[in-house]
Coordinates of C-alpha atoms in Angstrom, one line a residue:
M1 CA 28.4 -20.1 -9.9
K2 CA 25.4 -19.7 -12.2
V3 CA 21.9 -20.6 -11.0
N4 CA 19.5 -21.6 -13.7
S5 CA 15.7 -21.3 -13.6
L6 CA 15.2 -25.0 -12.7
Q7 CA 17.7 -24.8 -9.8
Y8 CA 16.1 -21.7 -8.5
Q9 CA 12.6 -23.1 -8.6
H10 CA 13.7 -26.4 -7.0
T11 CA 15.6 -24.6 -4.1
H12 CA 12.8 -22.0 -3.8
Y13 CA 9.9 -24.4 -3.5
A14 CA 11.8 -27.0 -1.4
A15 CA 12.4 -24.3 1.2
L16 CA 8.7 -23.5 1.2
G17 CA 7.4 -27.1 1.5
S18 CA 7.1 -27.1 5.3
P19 CA 4.3 -26.7 7.9
W20 CA 5.6 -23.3 8.7
S21 CA 5.4 -22.3 5.1
A22 CA 1.6 -23.2 5.0
K23 CA 1.1 -21.2 8.2
A24 CA 3.1 -18.2 6.8
D25 CA 1.0 -18.3 3.6
R26 CA -2.2 -17.9 5.6
I27 CA -0.6 -15.1 7.7
Q28 CA 0.6 -13.4 4.5
S29 CA -2.8 -13.7 2.9
A30 CA -4.7 -12.5 6.0
T31 CA -2.5 -9.5 6.5
G32 CA -2.5 -8.7 2.8
I33 CA -6.3 -8.7 2.7
L34 CA -6.4 -6.4 5.8
L35 CA -3.9 -4.0 4.3
G36 CA -5.6 -4.0 0.9
C37 CA -9.0 -3.2 2.4
F38 CA -7.4 -0.5 4.6
L39 CA -5.8 1.1 1.4
L40 CA -9.2 1.1 -0.3
A41 CA -10.8 2.8 2.7
H42 CA -7.9 5.2 3.2
L43 CA -7.8 6.5 -0.3
H44 CA -11.5 7.1 -0.3
F45 CA -11.4 8.9 3.1
E46 CA -8.5 11.0 1.9
S47 CA -10.4 11.9 -1.3
S48 CA -13.1 13.6 0.7
I49 CA -10.9 16.7 0.3
L50 CA -12.1 16.9 -3.3
F51 CA -15.5 17.9 -1.8
G52 CA -14.0 20.8 0.1
K53 CA -12.2 21.5 3.4
E54 CA -15.3 21.3 5.5
T55 CA -16.2 17.8 4.2
F56 CA -12.7 16.5 4.9
Y57 CA -12.8 18.1 8.3
H58 CA -16.0 16.3 9.3
V59 CA -14.7 13.0 7.9
V60 CA -11.6 13.3 10.1
Q61 CA -13.6 14.2 13.2
F62 CA -15.8 11.1 12.6
L63 CA -12.9 8.8 12.1
E64 CA -11.1 10.1 15.2
G65 CA -14.2 9.4 17.4
G66 CA -15.6 12.9 17.5
M67 CA -19.1 11.5 18.4
F68 CA -17.6 10.2 21.7
S69 CA -16.1 13.5 22.6
S70 CA -18.0 16.1 24.7
T71 CA -16.8 18.9 22.3
G72 CA -17.5 16.9 19.2
H73 CA -13.9 17.1 18.1
G74 CA -11.9 14.0 17.2
M75 CA -9.0 12.7 19.2
P76 CA -5.6 12.5 17.3
I77 CA -4.6 9.7 19.7
V78 CA -7.0 7.5 17.7
T79 CA -4.9 8.1 14.5
K80 CA -1.7 7.4 16.5
V81 CA -2.9 4.1 17.9
F82 CA -4.4 2.9 14.6
S83 CA -1.1 3.9 12.8
I84 CA 0.9 1.8 15.3
F85 CA -1.5 -1.1 14.6
I86 CA -1.0 -0.7 10.8
M87 CA 2.7 -0.5 11.3
L88 CA 2.7 -3.9 13.2
V89 CA 0.6 -5.5 10.5
V90 CA 2.9 -4.2 7.8
M91 CA 5.9 -5.6 9.7
L92 CA 4.3 -9.0 10.0
H93 CA 3.2 -9.0 6.4
A94 CA 6.7 -8.1 5.3
A95 CA 8.4 -10.7 7.5
V96 CA 6.4 -13.6 6.1
A97 CA 6.6 -12.2 2.5
L98 CA 10.4 -11.8 2.5
R99 CA 10.9 -15.6 2.5
R100 CA 9.7 -15.5 -1.2
F101 CA 12.0 -12.7 -2.2
P102 CA 14.9 -13.6 -4.4
A103 CA 17.9 -12.8 -2.2
Q104 CA 20.8 -13.3 -4.7
L105 CA 21.7 -11.9 -8.1
G106 CA 21.6 -15.4 -9.6
Q107 CA 18.0 -15.9 -8.4
W108 CA 17.0 -12.6 -10.0
R109 CA 18.6 -13.7 -13.3
A110 CA 16.8 -17.1 -13.0
L111 CA 13.5 -15.3 -12.4
R112 CA 14.1 -13.0 -15.4
N113 CA 15.0 -16.0 -17.7
H114 CA 11.9 -17.8 -16.4
M115 CA 9.7 -14.8 -17.3
Q116 CA 11.2 -14.4 -20.7
G117 CA 10.7 -18.1 -21.5
I118 CA 7.1 -18.4 -20.2
K119 CA 4.8 -15.6 -21.1
H120 CA 2.4 -16.0 -18.3
K121 CA 0.4 -13.0 -17.0
D122 CA 0.3 -14.2 -13.4
S123 CA 4.1 -14.6 -13.4
H124 CA 4.5 -11.0 -14.6
A125 CA 2.0 -9.9 -11.9
W126 CA 4.1 -11.6 -9.3
F127 CA 7.2 -9.9 -10.6
W128 CA 5.6 -6.5 -10.3
Q129 CA 4.5 -7.3 -6.8
L130 CA 8.1 -8.2 -5.9
V131 CA 9.3 -4.8 -7.3
T132 CA 6.6 -2.7 -5.6
G133 CA 7.1 -4.7 -2.4
F134 CA 10.8 -3.8 -2.4
I135 CA 9.9 -0.1 -2.9
L136 CA 7.3 -0.2 -0.1
F137 CA 9.8 -1.8 2.2
F138 CA 11.5 1.7 2.3
L139 CA 8.6 4.1 1.7
A140 CA 5.7 2.7 3.7
P141 CA 7.3 2.9 7.2
V142 CA 8.3 6.5 6.6
H143 CA 4.7 7.5 5.9
I144 CA 3.3 5.4 8.8
F145 CA 6.0 6.6 11.3
T146 CA 5.1 10.2 10.3
M147 CA 1.5 9.6 11.2
I148 CA 2.6 8.0 14.6
T149 CA 4.8 11.0 15.5
N150 CA 2.5 13.7 14.1
P151 CA -1.0 12.4 14.1
E152 CA -2.7 15.8 13.6
I153 CA -4.9 15.7 10.6
G154 CA -7.0 18.4 9.0
P155 CA -7.4 20.3 5.7
H156 CA -4.7 22.8 6.6
L157 CA -2.5 20.5 8.7
S158 CA -2.5 17.8 6.0
A159 CA -1.9 20.4 3.3
E160 CA 1.0 21.8 5.2
R161 CA 2.6 18.3 5.5
V162 CA 2.1 17.7 1.8
Y163 CA 3.2 21.1 0.4
H164 CA 5.4 22.9 3.0
A165 CA 7.1 19.8 4.3
N166 CA 7.5 18.4 0.8
A167 CA 5.8 15.2 1.6
W168 CA 4.3 15.2 -1.9
L169 CA 7.6 13.7 -3.1
L170 CA 7.1 10.7 -0.8
Y171 CA 3.4 10.3 -1.8
A172 CA 4.2 10.6 -5.5
L173 CA 6.4 7.5 -5.2
L174 CA 4.3 5.7 -2.6
L175 CA 1.0 6.0 -4.4
P176 CA 1.7 3.9 -7.5
A177 CA 3.8 1.4 -5.6
V178 CA 1.1 0.7 -2.9
V179 CA -1.8 0.7 -5.3
V180 CA -0.2 -1.8 -7.7
H181 CA 1.2 -4.0 -4.9
A182 CA -2.1 -4.1 -3.0
M183 CA -4.4 -4.7 -6.0
I184 CA -2.2 -7.4 -7.4
G185 CA -1.9 -8.9 -4.0
L186 CA -5.7 -9.1 -3.6
Y187 CA -5.9 -10.7 -7.1
R188 CA -3.4 -13.3 -6.2
V189 CA -5.1 -14.1 -2.8
A190 CA -8.4 -14.6 -4.6
V191 CA -6.8 -17.0 -7.1
K192 CA -4.6 -18.8 -4.6
W193 CA -7.4 -19.7 -2.2
G194 CA -10.0 -20.4 -5.0
L195 CA -12.2 -17.5 -4.2
I196 CA -12.7 -16.8 -7.9
R197 CA -11.9 -19.0 -11.0
H198 CA -12.4 -16.5 -13.8
R199 CA -8.9 -15.0 -13.9
K200 CA -9.3 -13.1 -17.1
G201 CA -12.3 -11.1 -15.8
L202 CA -10.6 -10.5 -12.4
R203 CA -7.5 -9.2 -14.1
K204 CA -9.5 -6.7 -16.0
A205 CA -11.3 -5.6 -12.9
I206 CA -8.0 -5.2 -11.1
K207 CA -6.6 -3.1 -13.9
V208 CA -9.7 -0.8 -13.8
L209 CA -9.4 -0.6 -10.0
I210 CA -5.7 0.4 -10.2
I211 CA -6.5 3.2 -12.7
Y212 CA -9.4 4.4 -10.6
L213 CA -7.4 4.4 -7.3
M214 CA -4.4 6.1 -9.0
T215 CA -6.7 8.8 -10.4
L216 CA -8.4 9.3 -7.0
G217 CA -5.0 9.5 -5.2
I218 CA -3.5 11.9 -7.8
L219 CA -6.5 14.3 -7.7
S220 CA -6.4 14.2 -3.9
L221 CA -2.7 15.0 -3.8
I222 CA -3.1 17.9 -6.2
S223 CA -5.9 19.3 -4.0
Y224 CA -3.6 19.2 -0.9
I225 CA -0.8 20.9 -2.9
M226 CA -3.2 23.7 -4.1
I227 CA -4.5 24.2 -0.5
G228 CA -0.9 24.2 0.8
R229 CA 0.2 26.8 -1.7
S230 CA -2.5 29.2 -0.5
L231 CA -1.6 28.9 3.2
V232 CA 0.7 31.2 5.1
L233 CA 3.1 29.9 7.8
P234 CA 2.5 29.4 10.6
I235 CA -0.5 27.3 9.8
T236 CA -3.8 27.8 11.6
P237 CA -5.8 24.6 11.8
F238 CA -9.0 24.7 9.8
V239 CA -12.3 25.1 11.8
P240 CA -15.6 25.5 9.8

């Protein structure tokens, strides 16, 4: 049985027109903002490797609560606990977001026909958020689970994970998906809740931000690969 665009929209929005849907929208927006802000901070903290091993080392010690330690060294348990928290937020965000995901082939066809008929930039942005969200459903938990089970971070330890454990393959796929998904998500939240009305200017800002974050992430990844190539197994943790 074929499902046309009108049928899909009617069924889709009828299912969403409930008090739970309004609450789920708020949860999705709140968790999306939290994860988007976390991504912005995470990519910048990771990029401290571009300023050298010692800079990255001190950033890690600071984030892991080194100032509260008698030795001045950070505590990996902080990374573990925070990673568990982020995993729970991701699970909650995915749970409420999945209700909007086209579940049947006919719905995907209806969405494609709708996009071909109506050349609307926000509709295309939503489509790419769906695609990247699908990719992240598989990739993000792998990365977060790795940080839960192996929370040790440092110039040498992180480079070992990236190069010798071939995690660069995961990050090469994860980086564009998470950046595009998060930035489009922040744009849609700003528009949805009336935080900004100048969509054209905001879209330009989001495109610039995507390019900037992608560049930052790629340069950081290359730095870890170069450091990893110079290391000899077994790895000795970096200490300045």
